[in-house]
Short mmCIF file of C-alpha atoms and ligand atoms in Angstrom, two decimals:
data_model
loop_
_atom_site.label_atom_id
_atom_site.label_comp_id
_atom_site.label_asym_id
_atom_site.label_seq_id
_atom_site.Cartn_x
_atom_site.Cartn_y
_atom_site.Cartn_z
CA MET Q 1 61.26 111.97 120.97
CA TYR Q 2 62.02 113.76 124.25
CA ALA Q 3 60.75 117.15 123.02
CA GLN Q 4 56.97 115.80 123.44
CA LEU Q 5 57.63 114.64 127.40
CA VAL Q 6 57.00 117.11 130.12
CA LYS Q 7 60.40 117.92 132.19
CA SER Q 8 60.12 115.99 135.42
CA GLU Q 9 60.11 117.59 138.51
CA GLY Q 10 63.70 118.40 140.07
CA MET Q 11 65.14 117.03 136.95
CA LYS Q 12 68.98 118.54 136.54
CA SER Q 13 70.91 119.65 133.33
CA PRO Q 14 74.54 118.01 133.12
CA GLU Q 15 75.60 121.66 134.50
CA GLU Q 16 73.00 121.53 137.49
CA MET Q 17 74.63 117.78 138.44
CA SER Q 18 77.23 117.49 141.21
CA PRO Q 19 80.58 115.88 139.89
CA GLU Q 20 79.08 112.73 141.39
CA GLU Q 21 75.55 112.89 139.60
CA ARG Q 22 77.63 113.79 136.63
CA ALA Q 23 79.87 110.58 136.66
CA PHE Q 24 76.64 108.30 137.42
CA GLN Q 25 74.78 109.96 134.51
CA GLU Q 26 77.85 109.08 132.37
CA ARG Q 27 77.94 105.31 133.53
CA VAL Q 28 74.08 105.10 132.72
CA ASP Q 29 74.67 106.71 129.40
CA ARG Q 30 77.33 104.19 128.64
CA ASN Q 31 74.82 101.26 129.51
CA GLU Q 32 76.71 100.44 132.82
CA LYS Q 33 74.62 98.44 134.86
CA ILE Q 34 74.16 100.00 138.64
CA GLU Q 35 74.40 97.55 141.31
CA PRO Q 36 72.85 97.91 144.66
CA LYS Q 37 75.85 98.96 147.07
CA GLU Q 38 77.06 101.57 144.42
CA TRP Q 39 76.69 105.25 144.65
CA MET Q 40 72.80 106.65 143.12
CA PRO Q 41 71.26 109.65 143.52
CA ASP Q 42 68.36 110.03 145.94
CA GLY Q 43 65.87 110.35 143.15
CA TYR Q 44 67.00 107.45 140.89
CA ARG Q 45 66.62 105.13 144.37
CA LYS Q 46 63.44 106.53 145.00
CA THR Q 47 61.67 106.38 141.36
CA LEU Q 48 62.79 102.70 141.22
CA ILE Q 49 61.88 101.93 144.42
CA ARG Q 50 58.28 103.46 143.42
CA GLN Q 51 58.65 101.59 140.09
CA ILE Q 52 59.85 98.25 141.21
CA GLY Q 53 57.49 98.32 144.17
CA GLN Q 54 54.17 99.10 142.22
CA HIS Q 55 55.25 96.45 139.73
CA ALA Q 56 55.57 93.80 142.38
CA HIS Q 57 51.97 94.74 144.02
CA SER Q 58 50.77 94.67 140.04
CA GLU Q 59 51.73 91.02 139.79
CA ILE Q 60 50.46 89.94 143.25
CA VAL Q 61 47.11 92.11 143.05
CA GLY Q 62 47.08 90.93 139.45
CA GLN Q 63 46.41 87.31 140.54
CA LEU Q 64 42.66 88.15 142.03
CA PRO Q 65 40.83 88.48 138.58
CA GLU Q 66 42.15 85.37 137.18
CA GLY Q 67 42.04 83.46 140.38
CA ASN Q 68 38.39 83.92 140.33
CA TRP Q 69 38.28 81.50 137.48
CA ILE Q 70 40.13 78.82 139.11
CA THR Q 71 37.43 76.73 140.53
CA ARG Q 72 35.30 77.63 137.47
CA ALA Q 73 37.54 76.72 134.26
CA PRO Q 74 35.87 74.51 131.75
CA THR Q 75 38.29 71.24 132.02
CA LEU Q 76 41.05 70.00 134.44
CA GLU Q 77 43.82 71.05 131.69
CA ARG Q 78 42.20 74.40 131.70
CA LYS Q 79 42.57 74.67 135.22
CA ALA Q 80 46.02 73.30 135.48
CA ILE Q 81 47.43 75.78 133.09
CA LEU Q 82 45.37 78.70 134.99
CA LEU Q 83 46.79 77.55 138.28
CA ALA Q 84 50.40 77.37 137.11
CA LYS Q 85 49.99 80.81 135.30
CA VAL Q 86 48.61 82.34 138.71
CA GLN Q 87 51.55 81.15 140.44
CA ASP Q 88 53.70 82.34 138.11
CA GLU Q 89 52.20 85.90 138.95
CA ALA Q 90 53.22 85.23 142.56
CA GLY Q 91 56.85 84.31 141.74
CA HIS Q 92 57.37 87.48 139.60
CA GLY Q 93 55.66 89.44 142.74
CA LEU Q 94 58.76 87.89 144.58
CA TYR Q 95 61.76 88.60 142.38
CA LEU Q 96 60.60 92.43 142.19
CA TYR Q 97 59.95 92.61 145.79
CA SER Q 98 63.84 91.39 146.24
CA ALA Q 99 64.98 93.77 143.79
CA ALA Q 100 63.19 96.72 145.27
CA GLU Q 101 64.47 95.23 148.71
CA THR Q 102 68.14 95.63 147.38
CA LEU Q 103 67.60 99.63 147.32
CA GLY Q 104 67.02 99.23 150.97
CA VAL Q 105 63.26 99.14 151.95
CA THR Q 106 61.45 95.96 153.36
CA ARG Q 107 58.78 94.04 151.98
CA ASP Q 108 56.70 94.95 154.73
CA GLU Q 109 57.24 98.39 153.88
CA LEU Q 110 56.39 98.07 150.63
CA THR Q 111 53.06 96.30 151.23
CA GLU Q 112 51.83 98.80 154.21
CA LYS Q 113 51.86 101.32 151.50
CA LEU Q 114 50.09 99.52 149.31
CA LEU Q 115 47.38 98.72 151.71
CA SER Q 116 46.88 102.46 153.33
CA GLY Q 117 46.58 103.62 149.54
CA ASN Q 118 49.85 105.28 149.54
CA MET Q 119 51.25 102.91 146.61
CA LYS Q 120 49.54 102.34 143.57
CA TYR Q 121 49.26 98.80 141.48
CA SER Q 122 48.26 98.87 137.56
CA SER Q 123 45.05 100.23 137.01
CA ILE Q 124 44.05 97.07 134.80
CA PHE Q 125 43.21 95.27 137.88
CA ASN Q 126 40.39 97.03 139.17
CA TYR Q 127 38.24 95.71 136.26
CA PRO Q 128 35.97 92.68 136.67
CA THR Q 129 36.66 89.17 134.95
CA LEU Q 130 32.72 88.29 134.28
CA THR Q 131 33.19 85.21 131.71
CA TRP Q 132 35.64 82.50 130.77
CA ALA Q 133 36.40 84.43 127.55
CA ASP Q 134 38.04 87.19 130.15
CA MET Q 135 40.58 84.60 130.77
CA GLY Q 136 41.45 84.74 127.15
CA ALA Q 137 41.15 88.63 126.94
CA VAL Q 138 43.58 89.10 129.97
CA GLY Q 139 46.33 86.42 128.93
CA TRP Q 140 46.01 88.14 125.63
CA LEU Q 141 45.88 91.77 126.16
CA VAL Q 142 46.86 92.14 129.50
CA ASP Q 143 49.96 89.85 129.48
CA GLY Q 144 50.90 90.78 125.74
CA ALA Q 145 50.83 94.50 127.11
CA ALA Q 146 52.98 93.54 129.84
CA ILE Q 147 55.35 92.16 127.74
CA MET Q 148 55.70 95.01 125.54
CA ASN Q 149 56.48 96.97 128.42
CA GLN Q 150 58.70 94.66 130.22
CA VAL Q 151 60.79 93.11 127.25
CA PRO Q 152 62.73 96.80 126.94
CA LEU Q 153 63.07 96.60 130.72
CA GLN Q 154 65.61 94.04 130.73
CA ARG Q 155 67.94 96.57 129.39
CA THR Q 156 67.04 98.78 132.24
CA SER Q 157 69.92 100.50 134.08
CA TYR Q 158 69.48 98.76 137.54
CA GLY Q 159 71.16 95.66 137.63
CA PRO Q 160 68.61 93.38 139.52
CA TYR Q 161 65.67 94.74 138.03
CA SER Q 162 66.93 94.02 134.50
CA ARG Q 163 68.01 90.47 135.55
CA ALA Q 164 64.48 89.70 137.04
CA MET Q 165 62.78 90.97 133.83
CA ILE Q 166 64.57 88.01 132.07
CA ARG Q 167 62.84 85.34 133.85
CA ILE Q 168 59.72 87.32 133.78
CA CYS Q 169 59.32 88.07 130.09
CA LYS Q 170 59.87 84.18 129.27
CA GLU Q 171 56.85 83.50 131.41
CA GLU Q 172 54.93 86.03 130.49
CA SER Q 173 55.02 85.16 126.69
CA PHE Q 174 53.83 81.89 127.88
CA HIS Q 175 50.78 83.80 129.73
CA GLN Q 176 50.33 85.59 126.58
CA ARG Q 177 50.14 82.20 124.13
CA GLN Q 178 47.92 80.83 126.84
CA GLY Q 179 45.31 83.79 126.50
CA TYR Q 180 45.50 83.74 122.76
CA ALA Q 181 44.95 80.05 122.89
CA ILE Q 182 41.49 80.41 124.76
CA MET Q 183 40.63 83.21 122.63
CA MET Q 184 41.38 80.99 119.30
CA LYS Q 185 39.05 78.35 121.20
CA MET Q 186 36.35 81.14 121.86
CA ALA Q 187 36.45 82.53 118.59
CA LYS Q 188 36.27 79.54 116.60
CA GLY Q 189 33.57 77.93 118.43
CA THR Q 190 29.90 78.22 118.71
CA PRO Q 191 28.40 81.66 118.07
CA GLU Q 192 27.53 82.12 121.62
CA GLN Q 193 31.60 81.40 122.32
CA LYS Q 194 32.43 83.82 119.67
CA GLU Q 195 29.72 86.31 121.40
CA MET Q 196 31.76 86.13 124.13
CA ALA Q 197 35.06 86.47 123.10
CA GLN Q 198 34.04 89.68 121.40
CA ASP Q 199 32.64 91.05 124.42
CA ALA Q 200 35.68 90.26 126.51
CA LEU Q 201 37.51 92.37 123.97
CA ASN Q 202 35.45 95.11 123.95
CA ARG Q 203 35.58 95.44 127.72
CA PHE Q 204 39.49 95.10 127.87
CA TRP Q 205 40.74 96.80 124.99
CA PHE Q 206 40.69 100.25 126.37
CA PRO Q 207 41.41 99.52 130.19
CA ALA Q 208 44.41 97.45 128.60
CA LEU Q 209 45.90 100.50 126.43
CA MET Q 210 45.91 102.33 129.99
CA MET Q 211 48.21 100.04 131.17
CA PHE Q 212 51.43 102.12 129.31
CA GLY Q 213 50.60 105.43 131.29
CA PRO Q 214 48.96 108.59 130.53
CA SER Q 215 49.75 109.95 127.41
CA ASP Q 216 53.42 111.68 127.21
CA LYS Q 217 52.08 115.01 127.58
CA ASP Q 218 50.49 114.19 131.05
CA SER Q 219 53.52 111.57 132.01
CA VAL Q 220 55.40 113.22 135.00
CA HIS Q 221 57.97 110.75 135.24
CA SER Q 222 59.36 109.54 131.80
CA ALA Q 223 61.85 112.36 131.03
CA GLN Q 224 63.68 111.57 133.77
CA SER Q 225 63.21 107.95 133.96
CA MET Q 226 64.33 107.63 130.57
CA ALA Q 227 67.60 109.77 131.09
CA TRP Q 228 68.48 107.33 133.93
CA LYS Q 229 67.29 104.62 131.73
CA ILE Q 230 64.86 103.16 134.38
CA LYS Q 231 62.57 103.43 131.35
CA MET Q 232 63.43 102.81 127.91
CA ASN Q 233 60.24 103.98 125.79
CA THR Q 234 57.67 106.54 126.19
CA ASN Q 235 54.35 105.52 127.16
CA ASP Q 236 52.76 106.49 123.76
CA GLU Q 237 55.68 104.64 122.11
CA LEU Q 238 54.82 101.32 123.70
CA ARG Q 239 51.00 101.84 123.34
CA GLN Q 240 51.71 102.44 119.59
CA LYS Q 241 53.61 99.42 119.58
CA PHE Q 242 50.92 97.52 120.92
CA VAL Q 243 48.22 98.40 119.13
CA ASP Q 244 50.38 97.80 115.79
CA GLU Q 245 50.97 94.05 116.84
CA THR Q 246 47.46 93.37 118.21
CA VAL Q 247 45.18 94.46 115.86
CA PRO Q 248 46.37 91.85 113.41
CA GLN Q 249 45.84 88.93 116.09
CA ALA Q 250 41.99 90.22 116.38
CA GLU Q 251 41.61 90.10 112.68
CA TYR Q 252 43.10 86.55 112.29
CA LEU Q 253 40.54 85.75 115.49
CA GLY Q 254 37.85 87.07 113.21
CA LEU Q 255 37.06 89.63 115.79
CA THR Q 256 36.68 93.69 115.64
CA VAL Q 257 38.68 95.95 117.77
CA PRO Q 258 36.10 98.24 119.36
CA ASP Q 259 37.26 101.30 117.93
CA GLU Q 260 35.66 102.79 115.00
CA THR Q 261 38.46 105.50 114.20
CA LEU Q 262 40.92 102.60 114.17
CA SER Q 263 42.69 102.92 110.63
CA TRP Q 264 45.92 102.40 108.77
CA ASN Q 265 48.34 105.22 108.75
CA GLU Q 266 50.62 104.46 105.65
CA GLU Q 267 52.96 107.49 106.54
CA LYS Q 268 53.62 106.74 109.95
CA GLY Q 269 53.58 102.86 109.22
CA GLY Q 270 51.18 102.38 112.06
CA TYR Q 271 47.77 102.43 112.97
CA ASP Q 272 45.85 105.61 113.89
CA PHE Q 273 43.73 104.95 117.11
CA ALA Q 274 41.12 106.21 119.60
CA GLU Q 275 42.76 107.28 123.05
CA PRO Q 276 41.16 105.66 126.17
CA ASP Q 277 38.81 107.68 128.31
CA TRP Q 278 41.76 109.29 130.35
CA SER Q 279 39.31 110.95 132.78
CA GLU Q 280 38.10 106.94 133.82
CA PHE Q 281 41.98 106.12 134.05
CA PHE Q 282 42.80 109.05 136.49
CA GLU Q 283 39.57 107.91 138.37
CA VAL Q 284 40.86 104.38 138.51
CA ILE Q 285 44.18 105.20 139.79
CA LYS Q 286 43.00 107.38 142.45
CA GLY Q 287 40.86 104.56 144.25
CA ASN Q 288 38.00 104.67 142.24
CA GLY Q 289 37.77 101.83 139.60
CA PRO Q 290 35.08 99.27 139.67
CA CYS Q 291 37.20 96.72 141.80
CA ASN Q 292 39.33 98.82 143.76
CA GLU Q 293 37.93 98.51 147.20
CA GLU Q 294 37.28 94.46 146.62
CA ARG Q 295 41.20 94.10 145.34
CA LEU Q 296 42.59 96.06 148.29
CA GLY Q 297 40.19 94.16 150.91
CA ALA Q 298 41.23 90.84 149.57
CA ARG Q 299 45.14 91.96 150.18
CA ARG Q 300 44.19 93.48 153.26
CA ASP Q 301 42.39 90.57 154.49
CA ALA Q 302 45.28 88.33 153.42
CA TRP Q 303 47.80 89.94 155.29
CA GLU Q 304 45.63 90.18 158.07
CA LYS Q 305 45.13 86.82 158.22
CA GLY Q 306 48.76 85.68 157.46
CA ALA Q 307 50.26 87.72 160.54
CA TRP Q 308 50.64 84.52 162.59
CA PHE Q 309 52.70 82.91 159.94
CA ARG Q 310 54.88 85.92 159.28
CA GLU Q 311 55.59 85.90 162.91
CA GLY Q 312 56.20 82.10 163.16
CA LEU Q 313 58.64 82.30 160.08
CA THR Q 314 60.67 85.12 162.11
CA ALA Q 315 60.65 83.96 165.49
CA TYR Q 316 63.61 82.12 165.13
CA ALA Q 317 65.56 84.67 163.12
CA ASP Q 318 64.56 87.33 165.77
CA LYS Q 319 65.91 85.16 169.00
CA ALA Q 320 68.86 84.00 167.09
CA ALA Q 321 69.73 87.73 166.35
CA ALA Q 322 69.09 88.54 169.81
CA ARG Q 323 71.45 86.18 171.07
CA ARG Q 324 74.26 87.54 169.10
CA ALA Q 325 73.57 90.77 170.11
CA ASN Q 326 73.81 89.80 173.73
CA ALA Q 327 76.91 87.53 173.22
CA LEU Q 328 78.43 90.73 171.40
CA VAL Q 329 77.26 92.77 174.49
CA ALA Q 330 78.78 90.39 177.08
CA ALA Q 331 82.11 90.13 174.98
CA GLU Q 332 83.03 93.76 175.34
N1 FAQ N 401 48.09 101.94 136.27
O1 FAQ N 401 54.92 109.42 134.74
P1 FAQ N 401 53.90 108.50 134.60
C1 FAQ N 401 51.29 92.92 134.92
C2 FAQ N 401 50.47 106.11 137.33
S1 FAQ N 401 52.65 94.21 135.28
C3 FAQ N 401 48.40 102.83 137.94
O2 FAQ N 401 53.76 108.25 133.17
P2 FAQ N 401 55.75 106.12 135.38
C4 FAQ N 401 51.80 91.51 134.63
C5 FAQ N 401 52.26 106.32 137.95
O3 FAQ N 401 52.68 105.43 138.95
C6 FAQ N 401 51.73 95.32 135.36
N2 FAQ N 401 49.08 103.61 137.76
O4 FAQ N 401 54.58 107.40 135.38
C7 FAQ N 401 50.61 90.75 135.18
C8 FAQ N 401 52.08 108.07 138.53
O5 FAQ N 401 51.60 107.77 139.76
P3 FAQ N 401 52.59 108.24 141.02
C9 FAQ N 401 52.48 96.51 135.66
C10 FAQ N 401 49.56 104.12 136.90
O6 FAQ N 401 55.71 105.40 136.55
C11 FAQ N 401 49.57 90.16 133.97
C12 FAQ N 401 51.41 108.66 137.47
O7 FAQ N 401 50.36 107.56 136.82
N3 FAQ N 401 53.64 96.94 135.11
O8 FAQ N 401 50.66 93.19 134.31
C13 FAQ N 401 49.35 103.65 135.71
O9 FAQ N 401 57.04 106.81 134.53
C14 FAQ N 401 48.55 89.61 134.45
C15 FAQ N 401 51.81 109.14 136.02
O10 FAQ N 401 52.49 108.20 135.11
C16 FAQ N 401 54.95 97.51 135.54
O11 FAQ N 401 54.86 98.10 136.52
C17 FAQ N 401 48.55 102.36 135.30
N4 FAQ N 401 48.28 101.89 134.25
O12 FAQ N 401 55.01 105.38 133.98
C18 FAQ N 401 50.03 90.32 135.98
C19 FAQ N 401 56.08 97.81 134.58
N5 FAQ N 401 50.04 104.48 134.66
O13 FAQ N 401 53.56 106.88 140.97
C20 FAQ N 401 48.98 89.45 136.25
C21 FAQ N 401 56.83 98.86 135.34
C22 FAQ N 401 50.85 105.10 135.26
O14 FAQ N 401 53.54 109.50 140.70
C23 FAQ N 401 48.15 88.86 135.26
N6 FAQ N 401 56.33 100.44 135.22
N7 FAQ N 401 50.33 105.27 136.16
O15 FAQ N 401 51.87 108.31 141.72
C24 FAQ N 401 56.29 101.08 134.17
O16 FAQ N 401 56.72 100.62 132.99
C25 FAQ N 401 56.02 102.38 134.66
O17 FAQ N 401 56.02 102.94 136.08
C26 FAQ N 401 54.45 102.44 133.83
C27 FAQ N 401 54.03 104.29 134.14
C28 FAQ N 401 54.97 102.83 132.29
C29 FAQ N 401 53.45 102.05 134.12
#
């Protein structure tokens, strides 16, 4: 499994590790959880901040494509469900920012890195949601891919991250079901509705496959992240699992996966399928996707317009801290 992974930059063999690093690796190998105040290698801390921070940003930016449809949901019931789902994503962002904060970075720092383009968020949220059927496709495919990646992360080595994942995964399962329920309604509806469902599947299939990250031979972090159990599976393993579980769901809907090469491979016990267009993926994560500017613009706007509120919230805390500091100086 590791053979196909490229060695991550700076990755050390047991012989190259310091005694502290070796003891840390042994704890990880024994499946012990690492907790915030405990010693950890700098690289472990940095990788976690990057991954948890990007994950948090994805949840927050990920509200935008679906938020776009709250005012246009076809029924009151669908509106209430979508509203609850989008609110859940905000909650996921908050748990994840809190988990990242235990590593010594503030939420403001993470947000500033996102807004300055120094931190990423999931490529998928740079695609537009053009019709109501896209709400089905996002729940079914995007939340479906997110769960596929996040269920194993419940066993990740960093305690706060693994615990945040437990609740997130429960909610994501509901999200996936609500998406599939929309797809069922559309796919079994009028010919026009079925066509909309097929069109949404056509547009979201390959971007959903990209969510798992580049193929293993191009994944620069996987080898080290898996050794540290920050990641539990390679990108290609999870992508394969997603395809194997999702193709029968598409068949049940009577829809066609937009991949002419798709075929069951008896020997490997899984589907052979076409790779996404990786040049498109790398363009999207460089900031050149269809909606990158719009998404970051919306986050920048919210950050700037919310400044007065953040100041209001911290004003008392700041004053109280200054009073305590003055009292300490006076006491000395
Ligand atoms: N998009 O070496 P690897 C959700 C970057 S949550 C953008 O393989 P790694 C819920 C990667 O950062 C979705 N960038 O990287 C929801 C790295 O660049 P860097 C988010 C990507 O970290 C549903 C470079 O490519 N989930 O959807 C992507 O080992 C509906 C090389 O890649 C998580 O974040 C991508 N797809 O593996 C919300 C889960 N893939 O940082 C609303 C946690 C790769 O060196 C509505 N994260 N890159 O500049 C992970 O499991 C991992 O970080 C991977 C990437 C698997 C995403």
